[in-house]
mmCIF file of C-alpha atoms in Angstrom:
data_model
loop_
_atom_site.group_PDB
_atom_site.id
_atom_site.type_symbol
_atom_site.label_atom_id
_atom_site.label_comp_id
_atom_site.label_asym_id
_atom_site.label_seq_id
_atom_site.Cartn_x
_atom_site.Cartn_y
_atom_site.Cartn_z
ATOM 1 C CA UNK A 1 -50.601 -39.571 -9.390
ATOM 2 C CA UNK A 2 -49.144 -38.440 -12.690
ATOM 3 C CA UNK A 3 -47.904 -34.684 -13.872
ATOM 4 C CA UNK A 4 -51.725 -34.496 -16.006
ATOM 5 C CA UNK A 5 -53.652 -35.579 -13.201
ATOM 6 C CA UNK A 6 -51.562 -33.230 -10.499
ATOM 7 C CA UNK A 7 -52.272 -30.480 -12.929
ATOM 8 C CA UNK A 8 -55.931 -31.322 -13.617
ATOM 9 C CA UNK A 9 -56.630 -31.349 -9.869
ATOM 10 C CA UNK A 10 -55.058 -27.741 -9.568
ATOM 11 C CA UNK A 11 -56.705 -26.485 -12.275
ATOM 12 C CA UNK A 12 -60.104 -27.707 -10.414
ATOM 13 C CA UNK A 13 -59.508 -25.549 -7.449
ATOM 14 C CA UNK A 14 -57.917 -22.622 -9.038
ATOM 15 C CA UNK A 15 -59.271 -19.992 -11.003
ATOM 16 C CA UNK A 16 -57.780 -19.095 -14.151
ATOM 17 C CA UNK A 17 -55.796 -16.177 -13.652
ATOM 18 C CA UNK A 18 -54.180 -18.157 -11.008
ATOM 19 C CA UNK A 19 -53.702 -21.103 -12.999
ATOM 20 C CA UNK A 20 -51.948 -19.458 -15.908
ATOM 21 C CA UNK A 21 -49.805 -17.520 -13.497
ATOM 22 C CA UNK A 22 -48.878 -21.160 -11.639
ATOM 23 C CA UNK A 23 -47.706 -22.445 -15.644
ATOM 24 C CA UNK A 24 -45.831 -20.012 -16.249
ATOM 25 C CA UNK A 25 -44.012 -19.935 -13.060
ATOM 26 C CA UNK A 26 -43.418 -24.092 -13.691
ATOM 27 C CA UNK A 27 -42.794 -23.369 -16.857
ATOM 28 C CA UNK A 28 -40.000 -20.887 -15.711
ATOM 29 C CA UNK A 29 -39.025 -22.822 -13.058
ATOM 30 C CA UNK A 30 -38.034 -25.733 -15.579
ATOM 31 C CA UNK A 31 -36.212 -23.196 -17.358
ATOM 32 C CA UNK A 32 -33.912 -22.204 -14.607
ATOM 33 C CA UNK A 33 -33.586 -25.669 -13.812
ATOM 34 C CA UNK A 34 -32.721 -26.483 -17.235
ATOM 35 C CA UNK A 35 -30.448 -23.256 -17.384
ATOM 36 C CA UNK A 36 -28.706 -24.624 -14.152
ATOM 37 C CA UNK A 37 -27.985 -27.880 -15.400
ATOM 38 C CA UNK A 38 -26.212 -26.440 -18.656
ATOM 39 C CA UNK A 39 -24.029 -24.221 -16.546
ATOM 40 C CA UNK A 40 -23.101 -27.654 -14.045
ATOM 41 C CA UNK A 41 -22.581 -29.542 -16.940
ATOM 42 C CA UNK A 42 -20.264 -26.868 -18.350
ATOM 43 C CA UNK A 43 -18.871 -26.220 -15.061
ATOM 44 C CA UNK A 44 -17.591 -30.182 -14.548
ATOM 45 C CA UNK A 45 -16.456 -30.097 -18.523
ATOM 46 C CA UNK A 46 -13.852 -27.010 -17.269
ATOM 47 C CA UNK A 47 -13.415 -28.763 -14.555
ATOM 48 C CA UNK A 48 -12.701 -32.437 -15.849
ATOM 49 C CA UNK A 49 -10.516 -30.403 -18.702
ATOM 50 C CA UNK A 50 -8.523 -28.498 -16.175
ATOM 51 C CA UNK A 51 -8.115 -32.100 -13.753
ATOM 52 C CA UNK A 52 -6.657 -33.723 -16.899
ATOM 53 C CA UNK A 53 -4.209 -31.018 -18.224
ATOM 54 C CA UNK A 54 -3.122 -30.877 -14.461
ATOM 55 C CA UNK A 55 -2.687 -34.536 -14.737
ATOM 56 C CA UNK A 56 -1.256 -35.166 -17.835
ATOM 57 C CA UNK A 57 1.300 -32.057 -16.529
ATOM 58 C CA UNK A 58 2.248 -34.051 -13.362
ATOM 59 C CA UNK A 59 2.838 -37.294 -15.304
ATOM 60 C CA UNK A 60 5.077 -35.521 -17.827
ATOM 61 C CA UNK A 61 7.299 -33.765 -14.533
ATOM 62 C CA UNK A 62 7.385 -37.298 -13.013
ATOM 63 C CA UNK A 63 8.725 -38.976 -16.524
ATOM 64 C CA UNK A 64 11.183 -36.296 -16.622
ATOM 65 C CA UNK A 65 12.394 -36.504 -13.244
ATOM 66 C CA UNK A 66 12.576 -40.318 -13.509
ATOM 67 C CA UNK A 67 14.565 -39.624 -16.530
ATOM 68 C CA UNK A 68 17.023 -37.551 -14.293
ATOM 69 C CA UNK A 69 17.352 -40.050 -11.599
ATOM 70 C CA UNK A 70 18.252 -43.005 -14.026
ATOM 71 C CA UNK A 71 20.699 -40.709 -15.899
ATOM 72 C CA UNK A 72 22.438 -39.855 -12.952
ATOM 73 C CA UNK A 73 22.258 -43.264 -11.105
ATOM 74 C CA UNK A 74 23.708 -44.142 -14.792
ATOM 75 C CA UNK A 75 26.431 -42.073 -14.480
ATOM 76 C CA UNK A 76 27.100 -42.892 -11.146
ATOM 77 C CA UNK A 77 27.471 -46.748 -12.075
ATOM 78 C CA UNK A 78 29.908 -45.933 -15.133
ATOM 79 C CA UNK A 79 32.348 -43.552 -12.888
ATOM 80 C CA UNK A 80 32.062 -46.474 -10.201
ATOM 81 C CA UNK A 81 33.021 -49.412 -12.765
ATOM 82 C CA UNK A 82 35.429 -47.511 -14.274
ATOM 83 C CA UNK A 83 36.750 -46.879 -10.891
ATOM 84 C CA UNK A 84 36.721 -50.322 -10.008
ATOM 85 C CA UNK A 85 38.404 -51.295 -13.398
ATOM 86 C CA UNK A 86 41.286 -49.192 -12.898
ATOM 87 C CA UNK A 87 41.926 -50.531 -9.217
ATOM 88 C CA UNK A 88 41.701 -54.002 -10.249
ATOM 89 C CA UNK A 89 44.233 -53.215 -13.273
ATOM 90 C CA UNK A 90 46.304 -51.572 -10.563
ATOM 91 C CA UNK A 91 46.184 -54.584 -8.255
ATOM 92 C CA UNK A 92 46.686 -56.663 -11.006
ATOM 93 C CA UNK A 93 49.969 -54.886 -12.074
ATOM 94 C CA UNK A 94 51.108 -54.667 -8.442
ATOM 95 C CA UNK A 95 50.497 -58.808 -8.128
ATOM 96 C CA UNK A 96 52.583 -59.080 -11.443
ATOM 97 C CA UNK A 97 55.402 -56.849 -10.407
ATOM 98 C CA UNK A 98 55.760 -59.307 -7.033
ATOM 99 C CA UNK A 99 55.664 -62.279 -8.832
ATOM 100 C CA UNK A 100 58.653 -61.013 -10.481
ATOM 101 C CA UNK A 101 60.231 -59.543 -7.854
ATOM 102 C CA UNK A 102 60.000 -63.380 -6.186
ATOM 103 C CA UNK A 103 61.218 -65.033 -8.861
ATOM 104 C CA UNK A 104 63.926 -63.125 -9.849
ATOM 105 C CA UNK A 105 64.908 -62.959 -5.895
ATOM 106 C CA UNK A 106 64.247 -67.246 -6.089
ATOM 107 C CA UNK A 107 66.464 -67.467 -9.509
ATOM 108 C CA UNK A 108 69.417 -65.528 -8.143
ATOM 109 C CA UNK A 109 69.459 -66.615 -4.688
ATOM 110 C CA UNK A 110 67.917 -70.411 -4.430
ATOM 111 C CA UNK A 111 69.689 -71.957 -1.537
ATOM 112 C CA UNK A 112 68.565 -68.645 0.654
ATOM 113 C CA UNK A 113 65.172 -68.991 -0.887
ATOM 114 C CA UNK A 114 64.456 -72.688 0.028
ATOM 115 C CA UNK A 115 66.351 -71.576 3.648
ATOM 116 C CA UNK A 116 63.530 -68.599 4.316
ATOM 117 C CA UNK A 117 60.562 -70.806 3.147
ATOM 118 C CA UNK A 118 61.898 -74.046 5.416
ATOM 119 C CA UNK A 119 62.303 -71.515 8.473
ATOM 120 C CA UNK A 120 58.899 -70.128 7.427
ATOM 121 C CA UNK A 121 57.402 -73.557 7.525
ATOM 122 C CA UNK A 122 58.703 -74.657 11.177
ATOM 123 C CA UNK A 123 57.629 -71.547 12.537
ATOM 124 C CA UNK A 124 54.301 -71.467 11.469
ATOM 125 C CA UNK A 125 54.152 -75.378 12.696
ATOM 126 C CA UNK A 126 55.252 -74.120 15.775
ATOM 127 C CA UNK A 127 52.336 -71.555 15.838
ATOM 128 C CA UNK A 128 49.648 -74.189 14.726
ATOM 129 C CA UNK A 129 51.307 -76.265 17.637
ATOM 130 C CA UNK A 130 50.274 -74.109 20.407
ATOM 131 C CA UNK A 131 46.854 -73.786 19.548
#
């Protein structure tokens, strides 16, 4: 049954006083309804604005922490290269300073130096030996 047809029947069994009081109680009905849907409408526009400033808010705290994190974790890698560089310079030097110490110790005293590493050799064959 359509809205004519609903409203043709009605108007059959009422009288007109109550018929023109029913209209304009649909007609203000519609208008509420109407009224109410402008005011959800506006309600989830607020809503969907204040969603998105909160979102684009939390995105720019997260870039900006991530920024911190890979700034520090960049620092942190620099002091621990440079760190590492410096120890490896400082093994390096101390590697070069026994080298020298060995040769000098093998060019001034070569007959004692072949003596220590033959006596080194038979006791570590001894040692192997045992096992």
């Amino acid at each position: 049954m359509s809205d004519d047809d609903a409203l043709s029947e009605l108007k059959k069994l009422t009288d007109k006083a109550t018929y023109s009081r029913l209209q304009k109680d649909l007609a203000a009905v519609k208008n509420d309804v109407s009224a109410l849907t402008d005011q959800i409408t506006d309600a989830l526009n607020a809503f969907t604005g204040q969603a998105g400033k909160q979102a684009r808010r939390g995105v720019k705290e997260a870039r900006s922490r991530a920024d911190d994190v890979y700034s520090d974790l960049q620092d942190r890698g620099s002091a621990i290269y440079d760190d590492l560089r410096e120890r490896g310079s400082a093994a390096y030097d101390a590697a070069s300073s026994l080298e020298e110490t060995l040769e000098d110790s093998i060019t001034q005293r070569p007959l004692a130096s072949v003596g220590l590493a033959l006596g080194l050799g038979v006791l570590i064959g001894m040692a192997w030996r045992k096992r």
